[in-house]
């Protein structure tokens, strides 16, 4: 416990402790604009050394879910200034997670003029919630042309610049959970015949171009990325295990050359140890490990040597004062799963905190 609560200092990342608040979709951004309620929510959790925001779209086309925020308009930038100011007042750092949902979207959740787009014109199986129409099947996305891919990369870069203007300490590119970046990586979804399709190195080129251009625009020390190797979220479906391994090792090698500040890995028992080991060998900066971390297991997980810092999701969701509870070995609140994505304060900013002695 002393290790997880101690300051973390790496060449490009200095945090007051080894705890990261993981990105978690909460759907409180009415009109896709950050608000005072969201500022309160993030401020409450500024015991974390680093907060990674919920997924924030770099484009109107990427707002796949109901009430998720964007960072492509001036009004959104002004709203995020409230959030970053509140987090910095708690002496925490905050990175924005740039999340373009790609085909995991529905037109009813998008603003006027926006389009559900994807790597290829392949629809995802299943349904998603819309506020206006209830549950709806995923549509067939409009496949991005080569020119549209480059325009989408430019949207990421502009969003990163907007994030710096809004006071964020950096950006995390969401390359996991079946969203646009991971859709490019997966051969079951990516059937392109241009330079963004083909073998695993070609399929990785979208992610690497996004990261390189953001690093050029705002500084490589302000850039991280999130991956979920071997995940099938978003109807990605499994593919050859050796190819998955090679994909993520190659990405780690190339990202190390760019010099970004961290890779954020979503743990899964499907990930073989050889893949963890190869990523750790290839990438010399900070690695964050997410999924399944608890106060009881944190020290042992860090001691294994793969991760430098740990991200906590649900424990931070239900415990605004998680760090204090860890310091005092106090019990944790349970998550109310019925209020994860509702539009108001209930189940968001009203979780109880420990009484101050």
XYZ file of N, CA and C in Angstrom, residues 190-335:
438
model
N -11.682 -4.546 -40.753
C -10.918 -3.762 -41.721
C -10.661 -4.587 -42.986
N -11.466 -4.335 -44.026
C -11.240 -5.005 -45.315
C -10.787 -4.011 -46.382
N -10.150 -2.940 -45.927
C -9.727 -1.870 -46.829
C -8.633 -2.351 -47.786
N -8.544 -1.671 -48.923
C -7.506 -1.990 -49.907
C -6.543 -0.831 -50.119
N -6.691 0.259 -49.322
C -5.733 1.366 -49.415
C -4.616 1.151 -48.396
N -3.865 2.203 -48.068
C -2.705 2.028 -47.179
C -3.097 1.758 -45.730
N -4.387 1.871 -45.408
C -4.849 1.623 -44.039
C -5.432 0.222 -43.871
N -5.320 -0.622 -44.880
C -5.769 -2.002 -44.800
C -4.707 -2.933 -45.332
N -4.851 -4.229 -45.006
C -3.856 -5.206 -45.456
C -3.270 -5.946 -44.271
N -1.933 -6.024 -44.194
C -1.311 -6.748 -43.084
C -1.389 -5.922 -41.798
N -0.907 -6.517 -40.699
C -1.108 -5.857 -39.399
C -0.375 -4.524 -39.302
N 0.745 -4.384 -40.008
C 1.450 -3.103 -39.962
C 0.655 -2.019 -40.689
N 0.043 -2.373 -41.796
C -0.788 -1.400 -42.515
C -2.019 -1.032 -41.685
N -2.626 -2.021 -41.029
C -3.809 -1.745 -40.220
C -3.469 -0.891 -39.002
N -2.224 -0.963 -38.554
C -1.782 -0.154 -37.411
C -1.449 1.275 -37.811
N -1.395 1.561 -39.098
C -0.919 2.871 -39.542
C -1.850 4.004 -39.117
N -3.160 3.746 -39.027
C -4.070 4.798 -38.578
C -3.719 5.221 -37.153
N -3.599 4.258 -36.253
C -3.260 4.569 -34.858
C -1.946 5.330 -34.773
N -0.952 4.881 -35.518
C 0.368 5.509 -35.425
C 0.377 6.901 -36.024
N -0.378 7.110 -37.094
C -0.456 8.458 -37.668
C -1.171 9.414 -36.721
N -2.253 8.946 -36.093
C -2.955 9.783 -35.109
C -1.999 10.200 -33.998
N -1.289 9.229 -33.441
C -0.386 9.514 -32.326
C 0.761 10.421 -32.759
N 1.380 10.115 -33.889
C 2.512 10.920 -34.346
C 2.100 12.363 -34.585
N 0.966 12.559 -35.233
C 0.550 13.923 -35.542
C 0.110 14.689 -34.283
N -0.490 13.999 -33.337
C -0.813 14.661 -32.071
C 0.464 15.024 -31.327
N 1.429 14.096 -31.302
C 2.703 14.366 -30.627
C 3.406 15.560 -31.264
N 3.362 15.653 -32.581
C 3.975 16.785 -33.273
C 3.276 18.095 -32.911
N 1.965 18.014 -32.677
C 1.177 19.222 -32.436
C 1.262 19.730 -31.010
N 1.289 18.818 -30.026
C 1.220 19.273 -28.620
C 2.389 18.798 -27.764
N 3.259 17.935 -28.314
C 4.395 17.417 -27.556
C 4.184 15.965 -27.176
N 5.174 15.132 -27.462
C 5.052 13.696 -27.210
C 4.876 13.370 -25.730
N 5.381 14.248 -24.851
C 5.252 14.008 -23.412
C 3.823 14.194 -22.918
N 2.947 14.679 -23.789
C 1.542 14.896 -23.423
C 0.618 13.868 -24.068
N 1.167 12.740 -24.528
C 0.370 11.775 -25.287
C 0.473 10.385 -24.667
N -0.680 9.751 -24.499
C -0.773 8.351 -24.115
C -1.745 7.644 -25.035
N -1.855 6.324 -24.895
C -2.797 5.554 -25.707
C -3.320 4.389 -24.891
N -4.555 4.011 -25.146
C -5.202 2.889 -24.456
C -5.389 1.737 -25.439
N -4.997 0.520 -25.021
C -5.163 -0.685 -25.815
C -5.867 -1.768 -25.004
N -6.525 -2.692 -25.733
C -7.117 -3.871 -25.093
C -6.832 -5.094 -25.963
N -5.577 -5.580 -25.960
C -5.233 -6.727 -26.806
C -6.152 -7.918 -26.557
N -6.509 -8.604 -27.630
C -7.333 -9.818 -27.604
C -8.788 -9.552 -27.207
N -9.196 -8.301 -27.129
C -10.583 -7.987 -26.795
C -11.490 -8.211 -28.001
N -12.737 -8.594 -27.719
C -13.740 -8.731 -28.780
C -14.919 -7.789 -28.546
N -14.749 -6.795 -27.691
C -15.806 -5.816 -27.486
C -16.137 -5.121 -28.807
N -17.395 -4.707 -28.948
C -17.798 -4.041 -30.181
C -17.893 -4.992 -31.355
N -18.163 -6.280 -31.075
C -18.320 -7.289 -32.127
C -17.083 -7.362 -33.020
N -15.906 -7.306 -32.411
C -14.674 -7.394 -33.198
C -14.371 -8.817 -33.639
N -14.705 -9.813 -32.805
C -14.440 -11.224 -33.082
C -12.944 -11.532 -33.051
N -12.659 -12.751 -32.676
C -11.266 -13.183 -32.533
C -10.610 -13.377 -33.896
N -9.282 -13.201 -33.908
C -8.500 -13.570 -35.085
C -7.200 -14.199 -34.608
N -6.337 -14.542 -35.518
C -5.148 -15.336 -35.219
C -4.345 -14.761 -34.047
N -4.089 -15.582 -33.035
C -3.453 -15.113 -31.809
C -2.040 -14.583 -32.062
N -1.290 -15.219 -32.940
C 0.050 -14.727 -33.245
C -0.011 -13.352 -33.908
N -1.024 -13.144 -34.742
C -1.154 -11.854 -35.403
C -1.548 -10.763 -34.401
N -2.408 -11.105 -33.456
C -2.746 -10.143 -32.393
C -1.480 -9.764 -31.624
N -0.730 -10.773 -31.224
C 0.527 -10.541 -30.497
C 1.456 -9.634 -31.302
N 1.650 -9.962 -32.553
C 2.560 -9.175 -33.387
C 2.078 -7.739 -33.558
N 0.773 -7.562 -33.652
C 0.206 -6.229 -33.812
C 0.571 -5.334 -32.640
N 0.363 -5.826 -31.434
C 0.558 -4.972 -30.265
C 2.029 -4.810 -29.895
N 2.837 -5.797 -30.209
C 4.280 -5.631 -30.004
C 4.810 -4.592 -30.990
N 4.373 -4.668 -32.236
C 4.770 -3.675 -33.243
C 4.328 -2.279 -32.819
N 3.090 -2.138 -32.355
C 2.614 -0.836 -31.895
C 3.476 -0.316 -30.750
N 3.790 -1.182 -29.797
C 4.623 -0.755 -28.668
C 5.991 -0.283 -29.139
N 6.580 -1.005 -30.073
C 7.893 -0.619 -30.607
C 7.827 0.750 -31.293
N 6.815 0.927 -32.132
C 6.699 2.191 -32.873
C 6.345 3.356 -31.963
N 5.507 3.116 -30.977
C 5.145 4.175 -30.025
C 6.337 4.555 -29.161
N 7.187 3.582 -28.883
C 8.410 3.889 -28.137
C 9.326 4.804 -28.953
N 9.371 4.570 -30.269
C 10.175 5.435 -31.145
C 9.618 6.868 -31.153
N 8.296 6.991 -31.163
C 7.677 8.321 -31.109
C 7.983 8.985 -29.777
N 8.012 8.184 -28.695
C 8.388 8.712 -27.394
C 7.225 9.194 -26.549
N 6.032 8.601 -26.762
C 4.886 9.032 -25.960
C 5.081 8.669 -24.503
N 4.264 9.266 -23.641
C 4.503 9.152 -22.201
C 3.982 7.859 -21.592
N 2.891 7.273 -22.163
C 2.428 6.009 -21.588
C 1.598 5.196 -22.567
N 1.554 3.897 -22.269
C 0.587 2.970 -22.858
C -0.285 2.472 -21.717
N -1.579 2.505 -21.918
C -2.578 2.107 -20.923
C -3.200 0.799 -21.413
N -2.985 -0.284 -20.694
C -3.434 -1.606 -21.120
C -4.632 -2.040 -20.280
N -5.688 -2.453 -20.960
C -6.810 -3.068 -20.271
C -6.535 -4.551 -20.092
N -6.374 -4.981 -18.836
C -6.034 -6.384 -18.557
C -7.175 -7.310 -18.969
N -6.807 -8.466 -19.496
C -7.745 -9.548 -19.771
C -7.006 -10.860 -19.593
N -7.660 -11.870 -19.030
C -7.000 -13.181 -18.924
C -6.696 -13.805 -20.271
N -7.280 -13.245 -21.357
C -6.982 -13.751 -22.699
C -5.586 -13.342 -23.170
N -5.000 -12.325 -22.541
C -3.692 -11.831 -22.979
C -2.607 -12.765 -22.453
N -1.838 -13.417 -23.325
C -0.785 -14.318 -22.845
C 0.364 -13.544 -22.204
N 1.055 -14.211 -21.306
C 2.167 -13.570 -20.616
C 3.228 -13.109 -21.603
N 3.420 -13.859 -22.695
C 4.454 -13.469 -23.657
C 4.143 -12.113 -24.287
N 2.851 -11.781 -24.405
C 2.486 -10.486 -24.971
C 2.764 -9.368 -23.976
N 2.402 -9.597 -22.712
C 2.764 -8.623 -21.687
C 4.275 -8.394 -21.665
N 5.024 -9.482 -21.667
C 6.483 -9.379 -21.590
C 7.055 -8.629 -22.789
N 6.534 -8.910 -23.969
C 7.066 -8.276 -25.183
C 6.729 -6.785 -25.218
N 5.535 -6.413 -24.765
C 5.169 -4.992 -24.703
C 6.065 -4.280 -23.702
N 6.302 -4.915 -22.562
C 7.152 -4.289 -21.539
C 8.576 -4.113 -22.044
N 9.085 -5.066 -22.786
C 10.432 -4.958 -23.349
C 10.508 -3.862 -24.404
N 9.451 -3.752 -25.207
C 9.462 -2.816 -26.331
C 9.238 -1.368 -25.912
N 8.528 -1.149 -24.804
C 8.130 0.205 -24.435
C 8.797 0.596 -23.117
N 9.594 1.659 -23.144
C 10.427 1.997 -21.992
C 9.841 3.084 -21.093
N 8.741 3.720 -21.544
C 8.115 4.728 -20.690
C 7.054 4.068 -19.810
N 6.136 4.845 -19.297
C 5.169 4.355 -18.311
C 4.146 3.415 -18.926
N 3.858 2.331 -18.229
C 2.741 1.457 -18.567
C 1.732 1.497 -17.431
N 0.480 1.786 -17.792
C -0.641 1.776 -16.854
C -1.421 0.496 -17.087
N -1.793 -0.194 -16.014
C -2.595 -1.413 -16.121
C -3.954 -1.174 -15.489
N -5.009 -1.508 -16.232
C -6.380 -1.286 -15.798
C -7.139 -2.614 -15.775
N -8.286 -2.599 -15.127
C -9.248 -3.708 -15.054
C -8.917 -4.652 -13.895
N -9.826 -4.708 -12.934
C -9.719 -5.665 -11.846
C -8.814 -5.275 -10.700
N -8.220 -4.088 -10.737
C -7.358 -3.678 -9.626
C -8.196 -3.334 -8.402
N -7.721 -3.748 -7.247
C -8.368 -3.433 -5.978
C -7.310 -2.969 -4.987
N -7.709 -2.264 -3.923
C -6.721 -1.898 -2.904
C -5.976 -3.107 -2.359
N -6.657 -4.249 -2.253
C -6.033 -5.437 -1.669
C -4.978 -6.051 -2.574
N -5.135 -5.895 -3.895
C -4.212 -6.542 -4.835
C -3.186 -5.593 -5.433
N -3.319 -4.295 -5.157
C -2.508 -3.292 -5.850
C -1.008 -3.507 -5.676
N -0.567 -3.697 -4.447
C 0.868 -3.814 -4.188
C 1.465 -5.023 -4.907
N 0.748 -6.155 -4.869
C 1.236 -7.360 -5.536
C 1.297 -7.175 -7.047
N 0.306 -6.488 -7.605
C 0.288 -6.255 -9.043
C 1.470 -5.404 -9.473
N 1.749 -4.343 -8.728
C 2.903 -3.506 -9.048
C 4.208 -4.286 -8.914
N 4.274 -5.147 -7.924
C 5.503 -5.897 -7.670
C 5.841 -6.865 -8.804
N 4.854 -7.241 -9.608
C 5.100 -8.169 -10.713
C 5.923 -7.527 -11.824
N 5.948 -6.184 -11.864
C 6.886 -5.501 -12.735
C 6.398 -5.079 -14.097
N 5.202 -5.516 -14.527
C 4.726 -5.089 -15.842
C 4.274 -3.643 -15.801
N 3.444 -3.322 -14.808
C 2.847 -1.987 -14.729
C 3.645 -1.075 -13.811
N 3.684 0.198 -14.190
C 4.312 1.217 -13.345
C 3.302 1.886 -12.428
N 2.106 2.090 -12.924
C 1.012 2.651 -12.131
C -0.258 1.880 -12.478
N -1.272 1.974 -11.605
C -2.491 1.196 -11.766
C -3.703 2.104 -11.909
N -4.606 1.712 -12.787
C -5.852 2.449 -12.979
C -6.993 1.710 -12.297
N -7.841 2.478 -11.627
C -9.010 1.944 -10.934
C -10.263 2.571 -11.545
N -11.230 1.719 -11.912
C -12.469 2.203 -12.480
C -13.586 2.231 -11.461
N -14.250 1.106 -11.273
C -15.405 1.057 -10.372
C -15.106 1.539 -8.966
N -13.934 1.223 -8.391
C -13.676 1.759 -7.044
C -13.717 3.283 -6.996
N -13.227 3.966 -8.039
C -13.301 5.421 -8.063
C -14.719 5.900 -8.362
N -15.450 5.144 -9.158
C -16.812 5.527 -9.492
C -17.653 5.665 -8.223
N -17.560 4.683 -7.337
C -18.411 4.655 -6.137
C -17.765 5.279 -4.908
N -16.475 5.610 -5.011
C -15.753 6.131 -3.848
C -14.958 7.369 -4.247
N -15.583 8.534 -4.171
C -14.860 9.764 -4.524
C -13.575 9.927 -3.716
N -13.590 9.416 -2.485
C -12.439 9.514 -1.576
C -11.664 8.204 -1.516
N -11.517 7.548 -2.656
C -10.866 6.238 -2.688
C -9.481 6.273 -2.061
N -8.702 7.295 -2.354
C -7.337 7.360 -1.828
C -7.354 7.420 -0.302
N -8.234 8.214 0.257
C -8.362 8.291 1.718
C -8.754 6.944 2.294
N -9.680 6.276 1.651
C -10.109 4.959 2.134
C -8.956 3.950 2.064
N -8.134 4.053 1.026
C -6.987 3.165 0.935
C -5.969 3.479 2.021
N -5.755 4.762 2.290
C -4.823 5.158 3.345
C -5.254 4.614 4.705
N -6.565 4.569 4.932
C -7.093 4.158 6.244
C -7.595 2.719 6.259
N -7.384 2.010 5.125
C -7.843 0.627 5.021
C -9.324 0.518 5.359
N -10.103 1.446 4.857
C -11.527 1.523 5.146
C -12.332 0.782 4.081
N -13.548 0.337 4.401
C -14.384 -0.357 3.410
C -14.820 0.583 2.291
N -15.170 -0.015 1.144
C -15.556 0.755 -0.029
C -17.069 0.710 -0.247
N -17.601 1.796 -0.832
C -18.987 1.798 -1.282
C -19.146 0.842 -2.460
N -20.347 0.284 -2.598
C -20.667 -0.547 -3.747
C -21.219 0.315 -4.883
N -20.995 -0.101 -6.103
C -21.473 0.620 -7.280
C -22.970 0.380 -7.479
